[in-house]
Structures are given as structure tokens and as C-alpha cells.
Short mmCIF file of C-alpha atoms in Angstrom, two decimals:
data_model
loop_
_atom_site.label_atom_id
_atom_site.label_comp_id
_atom_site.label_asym_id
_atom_site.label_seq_id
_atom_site.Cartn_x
_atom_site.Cartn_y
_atom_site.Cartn_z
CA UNK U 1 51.36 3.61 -1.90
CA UNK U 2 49.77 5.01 1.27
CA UNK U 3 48.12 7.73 -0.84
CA UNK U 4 47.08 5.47 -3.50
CA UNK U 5 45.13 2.79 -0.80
CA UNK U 6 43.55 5.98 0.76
CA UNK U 7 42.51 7.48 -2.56
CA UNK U 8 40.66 4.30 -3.54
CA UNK U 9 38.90 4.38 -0.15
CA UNK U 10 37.76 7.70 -0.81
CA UNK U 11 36.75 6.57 -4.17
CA UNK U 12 34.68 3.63 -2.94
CA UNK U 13 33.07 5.20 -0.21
CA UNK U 14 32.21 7.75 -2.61
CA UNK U 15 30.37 6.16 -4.95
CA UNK U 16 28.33 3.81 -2.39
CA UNK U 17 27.17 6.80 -0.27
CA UNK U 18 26.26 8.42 -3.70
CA UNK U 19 24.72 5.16 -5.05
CA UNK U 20 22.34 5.06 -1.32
CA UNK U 21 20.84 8.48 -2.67
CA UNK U 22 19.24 6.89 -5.50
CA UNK U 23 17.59 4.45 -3.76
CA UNK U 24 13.87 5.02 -2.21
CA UNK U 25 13.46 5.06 1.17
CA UNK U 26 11.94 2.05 1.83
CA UNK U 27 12.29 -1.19 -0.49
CA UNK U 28 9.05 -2.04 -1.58
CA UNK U 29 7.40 1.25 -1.91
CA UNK U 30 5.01 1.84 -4.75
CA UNK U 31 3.27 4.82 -6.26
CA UNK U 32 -0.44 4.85 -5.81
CA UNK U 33 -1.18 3.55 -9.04
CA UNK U 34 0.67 0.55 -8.39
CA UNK U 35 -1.09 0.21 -5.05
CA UNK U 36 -4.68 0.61 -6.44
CA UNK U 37 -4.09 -1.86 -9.68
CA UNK U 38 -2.75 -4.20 -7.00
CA UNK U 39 -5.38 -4.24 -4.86
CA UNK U 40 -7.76 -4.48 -8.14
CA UNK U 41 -6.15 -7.30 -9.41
CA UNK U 42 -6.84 -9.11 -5.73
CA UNK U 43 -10.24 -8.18 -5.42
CA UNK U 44 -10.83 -9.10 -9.16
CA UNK U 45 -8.83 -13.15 -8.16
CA UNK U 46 -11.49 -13.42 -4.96
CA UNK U 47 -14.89 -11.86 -6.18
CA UNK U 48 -14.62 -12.05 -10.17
CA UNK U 49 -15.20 -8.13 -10.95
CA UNK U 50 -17.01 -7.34 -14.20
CA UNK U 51 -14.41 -4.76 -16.07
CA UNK U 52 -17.32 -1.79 -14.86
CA UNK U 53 -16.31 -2.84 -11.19
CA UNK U 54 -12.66 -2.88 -12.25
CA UNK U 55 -12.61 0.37 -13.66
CA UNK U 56 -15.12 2.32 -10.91
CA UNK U 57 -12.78 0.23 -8.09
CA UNK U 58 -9.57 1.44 -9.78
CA UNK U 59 -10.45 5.01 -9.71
CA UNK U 60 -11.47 5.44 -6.47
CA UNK U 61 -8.56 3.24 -4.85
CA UNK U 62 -5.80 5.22 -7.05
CA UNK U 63 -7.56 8.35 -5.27
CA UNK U 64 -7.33 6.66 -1.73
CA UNK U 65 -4.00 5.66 -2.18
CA UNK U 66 -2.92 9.46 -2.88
CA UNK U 67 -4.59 10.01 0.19
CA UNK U 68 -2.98 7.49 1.90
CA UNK U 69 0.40 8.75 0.30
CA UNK U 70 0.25 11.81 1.95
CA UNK U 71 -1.13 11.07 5.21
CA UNK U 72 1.67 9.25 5.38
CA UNK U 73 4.28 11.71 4.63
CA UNK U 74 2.71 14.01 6.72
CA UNK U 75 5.38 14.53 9.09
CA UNK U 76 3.19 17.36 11.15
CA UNK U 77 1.14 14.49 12.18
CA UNK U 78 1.71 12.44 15.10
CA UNK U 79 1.73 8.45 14.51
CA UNK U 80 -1.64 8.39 16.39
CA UNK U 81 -3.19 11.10 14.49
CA UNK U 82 -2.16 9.74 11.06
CA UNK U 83 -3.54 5.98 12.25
CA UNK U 84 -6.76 7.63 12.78
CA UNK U 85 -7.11 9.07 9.60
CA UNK U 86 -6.14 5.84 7.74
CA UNK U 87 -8.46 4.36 10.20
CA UNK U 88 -10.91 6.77 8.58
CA UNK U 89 -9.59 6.17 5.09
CA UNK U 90 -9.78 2.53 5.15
CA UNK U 91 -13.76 2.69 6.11
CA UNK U 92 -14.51 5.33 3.76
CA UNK U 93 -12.49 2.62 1.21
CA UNK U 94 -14.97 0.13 2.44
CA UNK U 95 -18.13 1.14 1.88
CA UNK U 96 -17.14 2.95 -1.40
CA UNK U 97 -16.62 -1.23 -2.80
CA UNK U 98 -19.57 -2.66 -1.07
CA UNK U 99 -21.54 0.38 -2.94
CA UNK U 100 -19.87 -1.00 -5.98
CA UNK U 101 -20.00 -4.49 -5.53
CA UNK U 102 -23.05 -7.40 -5.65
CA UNK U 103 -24.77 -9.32 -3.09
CA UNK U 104 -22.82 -11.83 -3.57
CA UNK U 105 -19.79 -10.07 -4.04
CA UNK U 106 -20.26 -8.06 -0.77
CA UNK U 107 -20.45 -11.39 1.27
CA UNK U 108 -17.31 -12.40 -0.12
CA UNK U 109 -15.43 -9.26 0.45
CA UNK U 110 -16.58 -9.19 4.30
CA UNK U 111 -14.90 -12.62 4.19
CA UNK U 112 -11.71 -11.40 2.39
CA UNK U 113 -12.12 -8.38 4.92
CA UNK U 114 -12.09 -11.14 8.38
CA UNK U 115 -9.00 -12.69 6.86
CA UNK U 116 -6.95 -9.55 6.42
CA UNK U 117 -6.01 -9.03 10.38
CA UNK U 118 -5.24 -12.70 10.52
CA UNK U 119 -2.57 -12.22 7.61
CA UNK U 120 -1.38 -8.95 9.20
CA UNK U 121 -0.92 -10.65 12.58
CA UNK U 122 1.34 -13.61 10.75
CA UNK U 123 3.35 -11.25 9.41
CA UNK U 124 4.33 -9.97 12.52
CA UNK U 125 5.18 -12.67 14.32
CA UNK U 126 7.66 -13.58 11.69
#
């Protein structure tokens, strides 16, 4: 009986450390297409995007978020080091939409930009 309780431990254990391998690393975590059609889809809600802005926007964020991607799984790289390059990524980002975008659009998006550090701060205080 003894054998039979400790073989079904095994057993269990087994199959949820085997069942933890399959999982990503992080919940949450999206490929960089997902990131860029996400971030497409927001901009299009806020600042009504003709589909030429949608498509220029969505090819040039799906390349930033490779970049992003593997600054981030850099592990070489300090956690300083890779904050300055997203630091660097993110303005780069910036100026490649307001190049994209209207007038109008542009005052907009330095509205939706004010807003972001707000939502970012909320999050951390929960």
C-alpha cells in the first residue's frame, strides 16, 4: 500500500513539474506581432488612423517590438543598460508616429503620450 501511495506521488509530481515546462515564462507574454497590432488597434481607438497609417504604424512597431524582444532577453546586459536602450527605443518609436501621423493627430498622441506615466504609476501602486 506504502508503495502504491508513493508511486502515485511520483506520478503526480511528475506530470505537474512536466506540465510547468510548457508554460511561458511569464503569463501574459506576447510575440511582437501581437504587441505591435495591439498597440495599433489603441492608437487607431484614440486618433482614428486612416488604414495607410495603420499599415506604415504596424510595420515599424512589429520591427520595434523585435527590438524590444531582444533587448530584453539580452541577458549580457545589465538592467540599467537595457533601460537605456528601451529608453532609446521608445523615442526612436516616437518620432517614427508623429512622422506618420497629422496635425491633429500628433496633438492627440502627445496627450495619449502625458497619460501613459500616470497609468504606469496606478499600476504600481496596486
Amino acid at each position: 500500500m506504502k508503495k502504491l501511495i508513493l508511486s502515485a506521488a511520483i506520478l503526480c509530481a511528475a506530470v505537474t513539474f512536466s506540465n510547468a515546462q510548457d508554460r511561458p515564462q511569464r503569463e501574459g507574454t506576447r510575440n511582437p506581432e501581437e504587441m505591435a497590432k495591439r498597440m495599433v488597434e489603441r492608437l487607431d481607438q484614440e486618433l482614428k488612423l486612416s488604414p495607410a497609417q495603420k499599415d506604415s504604424i504596424l510595420k515599424w512597431n512589429q520591427a520595434s517590438a523585435v527590438k524590444q524582444q531582444a533587448i530584453f532577453q539580452d541577458e549580457k546586459e545589465s538592467r540599467d543598460a537595457k533601460m537605456e536602450k528601451m529608453k532609446a527605443l521608445r523615442q526612436e518609436q516616437q518620432t517614427k508616429i508623429k512622422s506618420i501621423l497629422t496635425d491633429e493627430q500628433k496633438v492627440k498622441y502627445e496627450e495619449m503620450s502625458k497619460r501613459t506615466p500616470e497609468r504606469g504609476q496606478r499600476r504600481q501602486k496596486n
